[in-house]
Short mmCIF file of C-alpha atoms in Angstrom, two decimals:
data_model
loop_
_atom_site.label_atom_id
_atom_site.label_comp_id
_atom_site.label_asym_id
_atom_site.label_seq_id
_atom_site.Cartn_x
_atom_site.Cartn_y
_atom_site.Cartn_z
CA GLN A 8 -56.00 6.12 79.94
CA LYS A 9 -56.14 10.25 79.79
CA THR A 10 -52.79 11.41 80.35
CA ALA A 11 -52.51 14.13 83.46
CA ARG A 12 -53.10 17.94 82.19
CA CYS A 13 -50.66 18.68 84.68
CA PRO A 14 -46.74 18.70 83.62
CA VAL A 15 -44.78 17.14 86.29
CA PRO A 16 -40.73 16.61 86.49
CA MET A 17 -39.10 14.67 84.76
CA ALA A 18 -36.95 12.06 85.27
CA ALA A 19 -32.85 12.91 85.81
CA GLY A 20 -31.65 12.60 82.07
CA ALA A 21 -34.36 13.94 80.10
CA THR A 22 -35.93 15.31 77.68
CA ARG A 23 -36.45 19.44 77.77
CA PRO A 24 -38.02 22.27 77.17
CA ARG A 25 -38.91 25.81 78.80
CA PRO A 26 -40.98 28.61 79.78
CA VAL A 27 -40.37 32.61 78.80
CA ALA A 28 -41.91 35.81 79.99
CA SER A 29 -42.38 39.30 79.04
CA SER A 30 -40.54 41.74 80.86
CA VAL A 31 -37.11 43.55 79.23
CA PRO A 32 -34.36 43.58 82.06
CA GLU A 33 -33.62 47.12 81.55
CA ALA A 34 -29.62 46.86 83.46
CA GLU A 35 -27.02 44.98 80.98
CA ALA A 36 -26.56 41.27 81.61
CA PRO A 37 -23.58 39.17 82.51
CA PRO A 38 -21.52 37.75 79.26
CA LEU A 39 -22.14 34.30 78.25
CA PRO A 40 -19.49 32.09 79.67
CA GLU A 41 -16.92 29.88 77.61
CA LEU A 42 -17.95 26.56 76.14
CA SER A 43 -16.22 24.22 78.55
CA GLU A 44 -13.74 21.74 76.63
CA GLU A 45 -15.09 18.78 78.02
CA ARG A 46 -18.40 20.08 76.49
CA LYS A 47 -16.54 20.55 72.71
CA VAL A 48 -15.11 17.45 72.67
CA ASP A 49 -18.60 16.10 73.40
CA LEU A 50 -20.54 17.93 71.19
CA ALA A 51 -17.42 16.80 68.35
CA GLU A 52 -18.99 12.92 69.12
CA LEU A 53 -22.34 12.89 69.01
CA LEU A 54 -23.03 14.57 66.19
CA ARG A 55 -20.63 12.59 64.45
CA ALA A 56 -23.26 9.78 65.21
CA PRO A 57 -23.83 7.25 62.73
CA GLN A 58 -27.19 7.18 62.38
CA PRO A 59 -29.09 10.87 62.13
CA ASP A 60 -31.73 9.58 64.90
CA ASP A 61 -29.14 7.97 67.09
CA ALA A 62 -31.00 8.39 70.85
CA ALA A 63 -27.80 9.86 72.10
CA THR A 64 -27.59 12.50 68.74
CA VAL A 65 -31.92 13.92 69.96
CA GLU A 66 -30.78 14.00 73.53
CA LEU A 67 -28.15 15.61 73.14
CA LEU A 68 -29.56 18.23 71.01
CA LEU A 69 -33.49 18.58 72.58
CA ASN A 70 -32.10 18.57 76.60
CA PRO A 71 -31.31 21.40 78.70
CA THR A 72 -27.70 22.14 78.44
CA PRO A 73 -26.13 21.19 81.48
CA ASP A 74 -25.24 24.26 83.59
CA SER A 75 -21.93 23.02 83.43
CA ALA A 76 -20.94 23.20 80.13
CA GLY A 77 -20.81 27.25 79.82
CA ALA A 78 -22.39 28.49 76.11
CA VAL A 79 -22.67 26.53 72.75
CA THR A 80 -21.59 28.67 70.14
CA ALA A 81 -24.30 27.84 66.94
CA MET A 82 -24.88 29.48 63.26
CA MET A 83 -28.09 30.15 60.61
CA GLU A 84 -28.01 29.72 57.16
CA THR A 85 -30.59 29.97 54.81
CA ALA A 86 -30.05 27.09 52.04
CA ARG A 87 -29.41 28.80 48.72
CA ALA A 88 -31.61 26.20 46.11
CA GLY A 89 -35.12 24.43 46.37
CA PRO A 90 -37.55 24.76 49.32
CA PRO A 91 -37.14 27.23 52.15
CA ARG A 92 -34.58 26.03 54.35
CA TYR A 93 -32.94 27.11 57.30
CA ASP A 94 -29.71 25.22 58.31
CA CYS A 95 -28.51 24.92 62.41
CA PHE A 96 -24.43 23.95 63.01
CA ILE A 97 -23.24 24.18 66.45
CA SER A 98 -19.59 25.27 67.12
CA THR A 99 -17.01 21.94 68.08
CA GLY A 100 -13.96 23.63 68.79
CA VAL A 101 -13.17 22.25 65.13
CA ALA A 102 -15.65 22.27 62.32
CA PRO A 103 -19.07 23.33 62.39
CA ALA A 104 -21.37 20.14 62.70
CA PHE A 105 -24.88 20.37 61.34
CA ALA A 106 -27.69 19.80 64.10
CA PHE A 107 -31.08 19.98 62.01
CA SER A 108 -32.42 21.59 58.94
CA ALA A 109 -36.10 23.56 59.33
CA PHE A 110 -38.45 23.35 56.27
CA ARG A 111 -41.09 25.72 56.50
CA HIS A 112 -44.34 25.44 55.00
CA ARG A 113 -48.34 27.09 55.03
CA ASN A 114 -50.96 24.70 57.34
CA ALA A 115 -55.01 24.58 57.42
CA GLU A 116 -54.85 27.40 59.58
CA GLY A 117 -52.92 29.38 56.63
CA GLY A 118 -50.37 30.36 58.81
CA PHE A 119 -46.34 28.97 58.57
CA GLN A 120 -45.37 25.94 60.27
CA TYR A 121 -41.33 24.59 60.12
CA ASP A 122 -40.67 21.17 60.06
CA VAL A 123 -37.31 20.10 62.04
CA ARG A 124 -35.27 17.59 61.34
CA LEU A 125 -32.32 16.16 61.93
CA THR A 126 -31.28 15.82 57.96
CA PRO A 127 -30.73 18.84 55.86
CA THR A 128 -34.30 16.67 53.18
CA GLU A 129 -37.51 16.19 53.65
CA SER A 130 -37.23 12.63 51.36
CA SER A 131 -36.80 10.50 54.74
CA ARG A 132 -39.94 9.82 56.25
CA VAL A 133 -39.66 6.36 57.75
CA GLY A 134 -36.79 4.74 59.01
CA THR A 135 -34.05 5.52 61.72
CA ASN A 136 -33.79 10.02 59.47
CA SER A 137 -38.18 10.07 60.77
CA PHE A 138 -37.43 12.39 63.18
CA CYS A 139 -39.18 15.69 62.86
CA ALA A 140 -39.71 18.07 65.37
CA GLN A 141 -41.91 21.61 64.30
CA LEU A 142 -42.41 25.31 65.09
CA LYS A 143 -46.12 25.96 64.70
CA CYS A 144 -46.19 30.09 64.04
CA SER A 145 -49.75 31.42 64.73
CA ALA A 146 -51.17 33.53 61.45
CA ASP A 147 -49.58 37.07 62.94
CA CYS A 148 -46.66 35.61 63.02
CA THR A 149 -46.25 37.29 66.62
CA ARG A 150 -46.92 33.54 68.34
CA TYR A 151 -44.86 30.57 68.07
CA THR A 152 -45.38 27.22 70.08
CA LEU A 153 -42.43 24.91 69.63
CA CYS A 154 -43.66 20.59 69.60
CA ASP A 155 -41.08 18.37 69.96
CA ASP A 156 -41.74 15.30 66.91
CA PRO A 157 -45.56 13.32 68.06
CA SER A 158 -42.35 9.49 68.32
CA ASN A 159 -40.55 10.62 70.86
CA PHE A 160 -39.55 8.76 73.68
CA TYR A 161 -42.77 9.73 75.96
CA SER A 162 -45.48 8.40 73.20
CA TYR A 163 -47.59 11.84 73.70
CA PRO A 164 -47.43 14.80 72.34
CA ARG A 165 -44.94 17.83 74.55
CA GLU A 166 -44.85 21.34 74.09
CA LEU A 167 -40.89 22.49 74.34
CA GLY A 168 -41.21 25.55 74.28
CA ALA A 169 -42.97 28.82 73.31
CA VAL A 170 -42.15 32.66 72.19
CA PHE A 171 -43.97 35.54 72.00
CA VAL A 172 -42.32 38.20 69.53
CA GLY A 173 -44.48 41.62 69.64
CA GLY A 174 -47.62 42.26 68.88
CA ALA A 175 -50.31 43.74 70.71
CA GLY A 176 -49.43 45.22 74.56
CA LEU A 177 -46.04 43.86 73.90
CA GLY A 178 -44.56 47.22 71.52
CA ASN A 179 -40.66 45.51 70.47
CA ARG A 180 -40.49 42.29 73.17
CA ILE A 181 -39.29 39.49 73.47
CA SER A 182 -40.70 36.77 76.30
CA VAL A 183 -39.86 32.45 75.61
CA LEU A 184 -41.71 29.65 78.02
CA VAL A 185 -40.02 26.88 78.31
CA PRO A 186 -40.38 23.87 81.02
CA ARG A 187 -38.29 24.68 84.25
CA VAL A 188 -35.44 23.02 84.30
CA LEU A 189 -34.17 21.26 87.86
CA PRO A 190 -30.55 21.26 88.45
CA SER A 191 -30.86 18.04 88.78
CA GLY A 192 -30.64 18.48 84.68
CA ALA A 193 -34.61 16.99 84.66
CA ALA A 194 -37.20 19.70 82.78
CA ALA A 195 -41.01 19.69 83.87
CA GLN A 196 -43.39 18.31 80.42
CA PHE A 197 -46.78 19.98 78.96
CA ARG A 198 -48.33 17.16 76.92
CA VAL A 199 -51.31 18.37 74.91
CA LEU A 200 -53.71 15.97 74.27
CA ARG A 201 -56.01 19.72 73.75
CA PRO A 202 -55.57 23.16 72.91
CA GLU A 203 -56.12 23.92 76.20
CA ASP A 204 -52.95 21.88 76.85
CA GLY A 205 -50.88 23.63 75.83
CA ILE A 206 -48.19 25.67 77.61
CA ILE A 207 -49.53 29.75 75.87
CA SER A 208 -53.09 28.99 77.06
CA ARG A 209 -51.78 27.04 80.76
CA PHE A 210 -49.90 30.26 80.69
CA LEU A 211 -52.15 33.32 79.73
CA ALA A 212 -54.75 31.36 82.08
CA GLY A 213 -52.46 31.62 85.47
CA GLN A 214 -51.24 27.91 84.92
CA ALA A 215 -48.88 26.36 85.87
CA ARG A 216 -46.67 28.74 85.95
CA GLU A 217 -44.41 26.94 89.22
CA HIS A 218 -43.50 25.07 85.74
CA ILE A 219 -42.88 27.65 83.92
CA MET A 220 -38.72 29.86 82.81
CA THR A 221 -39.47 33.54 81.48
CA LEU A 222 -37.03 34.76 78.96
CA SER A 223 -37.21 38.41 78.27
CA GLY A 224 -35.55 40.85 76.25
CA LEU A 225 -36.49 43.12 73.52
CA TRP A 226 -36.27 42.83 69.28
CA THR A 227 -34.56 44.61 66.77
CA SER A 228 -34.24 44.87 63.36
CA LYS A 229 -30.98 46.71 62.62
CA GLU A 230 -28.97 45.17 60.49
CA GLY A 231 -25.57 43.85 62.61
CA GLY A 232 -27.98 44.24 65.41
CA THR A 233 -28.35 41.67 68.33
CA VAL A 234 -31.05 40.00 70.77
CA GLU A 235 -30.33 38.60 73.95
CA LEU A 236 -33.47 37.15 76.04
CA THR A 237 -31.72 36.81 79.82
CA LEU A 238 -33.63 34.41 82.74
CA GLY A 239 -35.40 35.77 84.36
CA GLY A 240 -38.73 37.05 84.35
CA GLU A 241 -40.94 40.37 86.09
CA GLY A 242 -40.31 40.71 89.45
CA THR A 243 -37.08 39.40 89.54
CA ALA A 244 -33.40 41.09 91.13
CA ALA A 245 -31.20 43.03 88.26
CA SER A 246 -28.72 40.22 89.89
CA GLN A 247 -30.44 36.87 89.63
CA ARG A 248 -30.79 37.34 85.83
CA ARG A 249 -27.92 36.50 83.10
CA THR A 250 -28.25 36.77 79.42
CA VAL A 251 -28.96 32.74 77.69
CA PHE A 252 -29.68 33.76 74.50
CA ARG A 253 -27.56 35.65 72.38
CA ALA A 254 -28.25 36.04 68.72
CA THR A 255 -26.43 38.52 66.28
CA GLN A 256 -26.92 38.81 62.34
CA SER A 257 -23.81 38.62 59.77
CA SER A 258 -24.90 39.02 55.56
CA SER A 259 -27.27 35.77 55.66
CA THR A 260 -25.99 34.75 58.56
CA LEU A 261 -27.65 34.55 62.17
CA SER A 262 -24.50 33.82 64.68
CA LEU A 263 -25.80 32.46 67.99
CA GLN A 264 -24.87 32.41 70.96
CA TYR A 265 -27.36 29.84 73.93
CA SER A 266 -26.72 28.20 77.02
CA SER A 267 -28.74 26.35 80.69
CA PRO A 268 -31.25 26.39 80.44
CA LEU A 269 -31.87 26.11 76.24
CA SER A 270 -31.91 23.09 74.48
CA CYS A 271 -30.03 23.36 71.36
CA PHE A 272 -33.53 22.20 69.28
CA GLN A 273 -34.74 25.60 72.01
CA ALA A 274 -32.09 28.01 70.43
CA PHE A 275 -33.31 26.96 67.23
CA CYS A 276 -36.17 26.93 66.63
CA ILE A 277 -36.26 31.39 68.88
CA ALA A 278 -34.34 32.36 65.68
CA LEU A 279 -35.95 30.92 63.90
CA SER A 280 -38.55 33.08 65.22
CA LEU A 281 -37.30 36.23 65.48
CA VAL A 282 -36.38 35.45 61.12
CA HIS A 283 -40.83 34.56 60.38
CA HIS A 284 -41.57 37.03 62.83
CA ALA A 285 -38.89 39.63 60.36
CA GLN A 286 -39.77 38.13 57.06
CA HIS A 287 -43.97 37.93 57.61
CA ARG A 288 -45.37 40.22 60.30
CA ARG A 289 -48.26 42.95 58.76
CA ARG A 290 -46.81 46.22 58.14
CA PRO A 291 -47.11 49.29 56.68
CA SER A 292 -45.81 49.30 53.06
CA SER A 293 -43.64 52.26 53.55
CA GLU A 294 -41.43 50.31 56.89
CA PRO A 295 -39.09 48.22 54.55
CA ARG A 296 -38.44 44.66 55.35
CA ARG A 297 -36.30 44.59 58.33
CA ALA A 298 -32.51 42.69 58.31
CA TYR A 299 -33.08 40.33 60.28
CA GLY A 300 -35.22 39.34 57.17
CA SER A 301 -32.95 38.72 54.87
CA VAL A 302 -31.51 35.65 56.02
CA GLY A 303 -33.89 33.68 54.30
CA ARG A 304 -35.87 33.71 51.62
CA PRO A 305 -38.73 36.09 50.95
CA PRO A 306 -42.06 35.73 51.45
CA PRO A 307 -44.15 33.02 49.08
CA ARG A 308 -46.39 34.86 46.48
CA PRO A 309 -50.25 35.12 47.30
#
């Protein structure tokens, strides 16, 4: 039986996505709120779950951050040994708690993809540690698709968002698409059974836009520079825009802040997209490598 292609609202408490558009807010956005003390306790307790794939942990990391929680502080670091890997940690008010590791691989189309796991190793491919979501990168390093683990609670492939960085017509703009999140916390679902069902394809075709939220901002390559993404696309009044994502580079670490409607997984994938774009995008040979490219390994030799 064929699953309906149109994204439908999830039941309250179900897991995440959201979309991003391409406008760049000119007015300064207010600062992100502080994470509530109650949320810090919840994070610390759930991330110490005995099983990395514990359902509560997966929901915590993939579901939208509640409006009432405030902003979550996290960091992305580069592994110093082994295959190309990036680790994500969340600040819980006591000590950073491990959330994800992303492993870079070549894909069949000649581009890259990142396997996102709940463990800092890829050796556990079955059993409790088998969770594996993906960030798929276009060959030109301008489009990125966030994909849930196919063996998810809903038992069908789904996309949790998309990122556009630079590319034709965007310049140094960043646009992010995520499934729309309702006040109840339920999020729209993008079930992908065919290429045309994907969130990018549907958005560009002018379909399902009522089920998509857009974030926008400017990509920067300055050492210590900050990337901010604002909720609200073109035509949104400045008073209705708010910053929901911030990334600042310091040496080999990318400091992150994110809030509703983003999930930890979405924030991590946005940060990965920024780093991958800086490292692998095509550039004139005379152009120096961008600062964000230092948060990670150099591209593999041809």
